[in-house]
Structures are given as C-alpha cells and as structure tokens.
Coordinates of C-alpha atoms in Angstrom, one line a residue:
X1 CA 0.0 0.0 0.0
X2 CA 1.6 3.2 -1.2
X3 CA 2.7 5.2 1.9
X4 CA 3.8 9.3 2.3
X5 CA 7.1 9.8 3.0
X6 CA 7.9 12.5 6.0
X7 CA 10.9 14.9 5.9
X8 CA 12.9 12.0 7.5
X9 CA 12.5 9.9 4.9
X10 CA 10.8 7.2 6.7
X11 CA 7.3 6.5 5.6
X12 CA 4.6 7.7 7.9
X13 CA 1.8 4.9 8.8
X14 CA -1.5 5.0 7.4
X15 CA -4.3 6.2 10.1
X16 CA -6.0 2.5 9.6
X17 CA -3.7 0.6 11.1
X18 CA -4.1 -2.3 14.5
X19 CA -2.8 -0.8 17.2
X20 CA -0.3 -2.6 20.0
X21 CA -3.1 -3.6 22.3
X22 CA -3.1 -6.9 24.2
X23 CA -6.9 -7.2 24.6
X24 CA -8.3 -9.7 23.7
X25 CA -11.6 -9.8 21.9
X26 CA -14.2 -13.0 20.9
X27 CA -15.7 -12.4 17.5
X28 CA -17.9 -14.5 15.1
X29 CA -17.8 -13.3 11.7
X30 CA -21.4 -14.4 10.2
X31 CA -21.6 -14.2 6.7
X32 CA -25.2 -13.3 6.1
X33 CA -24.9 -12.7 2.4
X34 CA -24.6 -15.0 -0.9
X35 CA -21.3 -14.1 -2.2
X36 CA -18.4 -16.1 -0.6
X37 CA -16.6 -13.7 1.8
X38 CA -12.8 -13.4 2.3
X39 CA -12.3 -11.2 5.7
X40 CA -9.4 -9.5 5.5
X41 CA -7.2 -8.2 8.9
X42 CA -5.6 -4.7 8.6
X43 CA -2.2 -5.1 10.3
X44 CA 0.0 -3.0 12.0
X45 CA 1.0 -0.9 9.3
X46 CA -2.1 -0.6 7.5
X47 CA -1.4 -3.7 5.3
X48 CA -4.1 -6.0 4.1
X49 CA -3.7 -9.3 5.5
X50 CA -6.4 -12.2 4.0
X51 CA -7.5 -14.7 5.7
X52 CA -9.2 -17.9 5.0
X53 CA -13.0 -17.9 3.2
X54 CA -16.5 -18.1 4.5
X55 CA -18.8 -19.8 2.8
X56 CA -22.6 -18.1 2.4
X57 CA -24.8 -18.5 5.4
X58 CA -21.4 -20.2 7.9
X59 CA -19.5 -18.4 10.1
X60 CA -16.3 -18.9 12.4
X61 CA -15.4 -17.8 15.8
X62 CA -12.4 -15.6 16.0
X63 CA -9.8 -14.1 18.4
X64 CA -8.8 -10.9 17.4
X65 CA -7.9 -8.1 20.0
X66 CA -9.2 -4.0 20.6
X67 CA -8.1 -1.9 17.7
X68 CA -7.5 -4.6 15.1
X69 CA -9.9 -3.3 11.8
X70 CA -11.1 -5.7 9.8
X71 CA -12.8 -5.7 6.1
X72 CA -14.5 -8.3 4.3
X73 CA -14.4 -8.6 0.5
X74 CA -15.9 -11.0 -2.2
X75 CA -14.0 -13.5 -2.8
X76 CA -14.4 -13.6 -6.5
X77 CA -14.5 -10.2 -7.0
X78 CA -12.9 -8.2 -4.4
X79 CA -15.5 -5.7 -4.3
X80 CA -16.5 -4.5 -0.5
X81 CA -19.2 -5.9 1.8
X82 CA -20.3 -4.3 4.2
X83 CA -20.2 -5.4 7.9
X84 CA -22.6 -4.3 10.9
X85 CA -24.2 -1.8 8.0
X86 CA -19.8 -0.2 8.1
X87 CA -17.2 -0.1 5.7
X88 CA -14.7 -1.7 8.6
X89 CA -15.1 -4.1 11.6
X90 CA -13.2 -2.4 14.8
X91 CA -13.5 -4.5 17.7
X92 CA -14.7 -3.2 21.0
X93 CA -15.2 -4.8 24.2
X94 CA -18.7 -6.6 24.8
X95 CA -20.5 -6.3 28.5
X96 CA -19.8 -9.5 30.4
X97 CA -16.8 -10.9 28.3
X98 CA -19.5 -12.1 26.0
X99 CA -18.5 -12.9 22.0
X100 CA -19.1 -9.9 19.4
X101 CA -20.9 -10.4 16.5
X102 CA -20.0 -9.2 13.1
X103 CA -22.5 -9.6 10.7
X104 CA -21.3 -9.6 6.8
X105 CA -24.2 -8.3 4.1
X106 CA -24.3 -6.9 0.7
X107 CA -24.4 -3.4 0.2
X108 CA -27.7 -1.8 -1.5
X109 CA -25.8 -1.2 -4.9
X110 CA -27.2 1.9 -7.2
X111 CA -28.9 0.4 -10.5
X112 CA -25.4 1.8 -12.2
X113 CA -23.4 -0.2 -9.6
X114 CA -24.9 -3.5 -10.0
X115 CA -25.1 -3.4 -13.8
X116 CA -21.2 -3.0 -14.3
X117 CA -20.8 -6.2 -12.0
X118 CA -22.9 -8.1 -14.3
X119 CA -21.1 -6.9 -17.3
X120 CA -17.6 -7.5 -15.7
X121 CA -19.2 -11.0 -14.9
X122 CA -20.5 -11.7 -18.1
X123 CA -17.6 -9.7 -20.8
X124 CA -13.5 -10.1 -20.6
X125 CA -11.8 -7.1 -19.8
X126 CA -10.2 -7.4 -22.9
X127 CA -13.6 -6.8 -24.6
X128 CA -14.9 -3.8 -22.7
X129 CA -13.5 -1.2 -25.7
X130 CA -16.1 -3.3 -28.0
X131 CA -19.1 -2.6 -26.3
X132 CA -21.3 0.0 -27.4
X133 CA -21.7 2.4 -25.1
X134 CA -20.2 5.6 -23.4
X135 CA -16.7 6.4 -22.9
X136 CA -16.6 7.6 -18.9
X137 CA -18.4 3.3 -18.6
X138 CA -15.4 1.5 -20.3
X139 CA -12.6 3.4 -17.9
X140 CA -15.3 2.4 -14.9
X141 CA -15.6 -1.1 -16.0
X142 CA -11.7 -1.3 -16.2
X143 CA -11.5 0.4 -12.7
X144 CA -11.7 -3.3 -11.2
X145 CA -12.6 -3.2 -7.5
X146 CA -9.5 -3.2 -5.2
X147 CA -8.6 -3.8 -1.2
X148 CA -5.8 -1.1 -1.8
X149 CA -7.6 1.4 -3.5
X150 CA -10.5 1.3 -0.9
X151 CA -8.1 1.2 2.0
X152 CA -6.6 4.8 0.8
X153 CA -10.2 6.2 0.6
X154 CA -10.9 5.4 4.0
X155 CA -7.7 6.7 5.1
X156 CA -8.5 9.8 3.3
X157 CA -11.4 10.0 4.4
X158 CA -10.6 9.9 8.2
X159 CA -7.7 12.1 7.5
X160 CA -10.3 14.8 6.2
X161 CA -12.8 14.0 9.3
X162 CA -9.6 14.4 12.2
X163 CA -8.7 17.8 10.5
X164 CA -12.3 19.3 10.2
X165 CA -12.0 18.2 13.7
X166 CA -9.0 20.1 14.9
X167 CA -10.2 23.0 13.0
X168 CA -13.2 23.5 14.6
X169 CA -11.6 22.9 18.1
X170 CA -9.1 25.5 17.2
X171 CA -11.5 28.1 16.4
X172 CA -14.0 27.4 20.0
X173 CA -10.5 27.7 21.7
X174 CA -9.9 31.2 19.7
X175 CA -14.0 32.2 20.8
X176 CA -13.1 31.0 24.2
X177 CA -10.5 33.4 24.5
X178 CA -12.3 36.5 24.0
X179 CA -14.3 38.4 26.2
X180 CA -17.9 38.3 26.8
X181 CA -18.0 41.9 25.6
X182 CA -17.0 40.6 22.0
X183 CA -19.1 37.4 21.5
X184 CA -22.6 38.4 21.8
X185 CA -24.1 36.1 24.1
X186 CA -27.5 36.5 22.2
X187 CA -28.2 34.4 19.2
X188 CA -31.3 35.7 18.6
X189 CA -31.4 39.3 18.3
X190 CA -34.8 41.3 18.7
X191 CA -36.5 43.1 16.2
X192 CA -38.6 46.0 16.3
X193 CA -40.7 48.1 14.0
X194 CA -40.2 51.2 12.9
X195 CA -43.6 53.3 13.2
X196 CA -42.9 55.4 10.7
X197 CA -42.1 53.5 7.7
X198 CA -42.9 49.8 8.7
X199 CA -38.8 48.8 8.7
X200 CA -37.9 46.6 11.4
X201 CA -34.1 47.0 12.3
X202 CA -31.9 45.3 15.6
X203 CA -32.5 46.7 18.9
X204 CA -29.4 44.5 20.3
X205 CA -26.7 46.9 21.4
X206 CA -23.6 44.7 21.2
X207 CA -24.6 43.9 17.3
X208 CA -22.3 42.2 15.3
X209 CA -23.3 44.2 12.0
X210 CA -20.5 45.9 9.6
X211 CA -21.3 49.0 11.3
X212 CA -20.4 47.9 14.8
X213 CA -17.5 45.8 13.6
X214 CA -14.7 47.8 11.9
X215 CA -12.6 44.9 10.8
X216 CA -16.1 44.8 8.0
X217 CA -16.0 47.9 7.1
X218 CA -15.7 48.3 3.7
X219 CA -17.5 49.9 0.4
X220 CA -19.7 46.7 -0.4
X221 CA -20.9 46.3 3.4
X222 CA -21.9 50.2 3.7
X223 CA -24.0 49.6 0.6
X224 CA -25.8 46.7 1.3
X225 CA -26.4 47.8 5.0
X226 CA -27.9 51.5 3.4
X227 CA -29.9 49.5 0.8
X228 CA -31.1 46.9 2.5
X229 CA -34.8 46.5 2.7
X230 CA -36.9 44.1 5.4
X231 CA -40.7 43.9 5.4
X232 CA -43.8 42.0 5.8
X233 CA -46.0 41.4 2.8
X234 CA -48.9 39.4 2.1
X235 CA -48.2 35.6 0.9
X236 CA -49.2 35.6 -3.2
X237 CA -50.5 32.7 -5.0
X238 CA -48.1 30.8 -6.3
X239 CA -46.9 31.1 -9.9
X240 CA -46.3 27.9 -12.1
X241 CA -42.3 28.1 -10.9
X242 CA -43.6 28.1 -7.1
X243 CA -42.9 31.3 -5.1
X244 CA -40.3 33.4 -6.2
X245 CA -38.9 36.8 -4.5
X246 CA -37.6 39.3 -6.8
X247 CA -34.7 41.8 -5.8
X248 CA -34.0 45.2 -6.1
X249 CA -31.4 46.8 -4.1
X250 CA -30.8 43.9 -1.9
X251 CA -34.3 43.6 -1.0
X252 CA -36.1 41.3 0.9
X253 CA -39.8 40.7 1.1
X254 CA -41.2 37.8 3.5
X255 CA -44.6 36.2 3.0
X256 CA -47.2 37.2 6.0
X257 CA -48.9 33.4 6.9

C-alpha cells in the first residue's frame, strides 16, 4: 500500500492501522450474504492481511484483540461488503466478556453499480473497448474493485474528518479566549418596527453588523447595509415556478402566513 514519506525519509503509517493492544476480543464473523466472503485483517502498518474464506450462510469464531480493523471482501470479486451496515469491523469490548458479533451483508448497490458487475461477470476485460456504449463506462468497467484502492479512501477520508476536527476545536479555543463583551451572548437578536415607515431594524446593542464591527467595514458592506430593505408582505399565489422573491437593491420581502 503506497505510503507518504515524511521529511525524515521514513514512511509515515496510514491512520488505519491495528494498534499494540493486548486485549483480547471474541468475534464471530457471520456471513449473512450469498457471495463467498474473504475477511481481510488490517495489520499494524495498514497492510491488508487475507485470511481464510467463508462460505454463504457459515460463520467462524475468532480471536482478534481492541483496535484490530477488519474488512471483508468477495472473494471472487474483491468488491467490499459491508459489515454491521460499516465499511470496517473495529473490535470493542462486549459487557460480560460475552462474543461480538460481526455480521457480513451486501451493500444496497445503485442500478449503475450492479449493472457493471454483471457486465464485468459476463464480458472479458479485454472486450470492454467493444461494447457499445459511453466512454466515462469502459474506464469504470476497467476500474476493477480493489482492497488497496478502498483502503486509501478510508484513510482519506478519516484524514479529512480528524482535520475538520482540529479546525473547529481550534476556532472554540480562539471564541473562548475572548471576552464576553465581544461574543454576543444572544443568538437571537430582537426586532422592532419602525412606526414610521414599517422597517424593522436590531434593537441588540452589542450587534455584530458591519457597522459595529470595523474589521467589515468596507465599500460593499456600507451599501448593502444602506440599501437593504426588510418587510412583511402578504403571501401571493403561487406562480407555475412556485414562489419566487424578486430583488432590487438587496431587497427582501417575506410572506405574511
């Protein structure tokens, strides 16, 4: 499995990997689906690591430990299966030492999905450029499923999850930081109505509008905040497109129910 390579020149491990844990776990691995099911064990440097088939409708009892991923793939194939309605098996402790149950089904395949399985059982890959049909479908009939390429996508994938994660946490610590007198403590921020010309407009003294914020302050801000129109009118019928709101100057009009 192609691996980055860090500034030290040693390759950095993949984030699904087994982890060094000495806890034991009791599995059975129930293959509840037609297709004869290789599970496959993701070692300790992200490696897949077969191991031996399960016939539809057996299982097998297995020994595995906390941390240890699994997959499980068709045998024939190699396409995925999903386990427990997941991409991955990841073992955690049961209550009262009892065995965990990992339960192997199909996936509900798209109509495209299913028909470029029958074609790749039923045509050679040698004869997909003969068949009559579009381009973009004879690269994906030749993009045979693979453990290696699906492993990198859920690396990828929790790669992109753990980062949204530490940029979120980085900007509550930033929030957290600040005063109370510059985080509005309000969400909702009361409006009243203007008895002169029907405009509501925010009663809430610590605002966090362009005007009360310099670091807004610019030409597009000023105009939109001096042209900006907020009203109650009554709800229309509905034309054939549905409701629609027109716009002039940034203007806003909101249906009275």
């Amino acid at each position: 499995m192609p691996q980055e390579v860090e500034q030290g020149g040693e390759p950095s491990l993949p984030l699904v990997r087994s982890l060094n844990n000495l806890i034991p776990i009791h599995a059975v691995f129930c293959n509840r689906s037609p297709r004869i099911v290789r599970p496959v064990w993701i070692d300790f440097r992200g490696e897949p690591r077969p191991y031996e088939d399960l016939q539809p409708g057996t299982g097998r009892k297995m020994t595995t430990f906390v941390g240890h991923p699994w997959m499980f793939r068709d045998a024939e194939t190699d396409e995925p299966l999903r386990v427990n309605c997941k991409e991955l098996f990841l073992p955690k402790p049961a209550e009262g030492g009892q065995a965990t149950f990992a339960n192997i089904t199909l996936p509900v395949y798209s109509l495209k999905e299913r028909a470029l399985q029958v074609v790749r059982r039923l045509v050679r890959p040698e004869d997909y450029r003969r068949l009559e049909i579009a381009r973009c479908l004879h690269e994906e009939l030749e993009d045979q499923p693979n453990v290696l390429k699906d492993l990198q996508r859920v690396n990828h994938r929790v790669e992109q999850h753990l980062l949204e994660r530490m940029h979120s946490q980085d900007i509550h610590d930033m929030l957290a930081k600040k005063s109370p007198s510059d985080v509005s403590t309000s969400p909702h921020r009361p409006l009243e109505q203007n008895e002169n010309n029907g405009m509501y407009h925010n009663t809430s003294k610590n605002s966090s509008s362009p005007q009360n914020m310099p670091q807004y302050r610019n030409e597009y801000n000023d105009r939109a905040r001096r042209d900006f129109r907020y009203w109650l009118v009554e709800k229309k019928a509905p034309t054939c497109n549905g409701y629609s709101f027109g716009s002039y100057k940034t203007s806003l009009g909101l249906p009275r129910v």
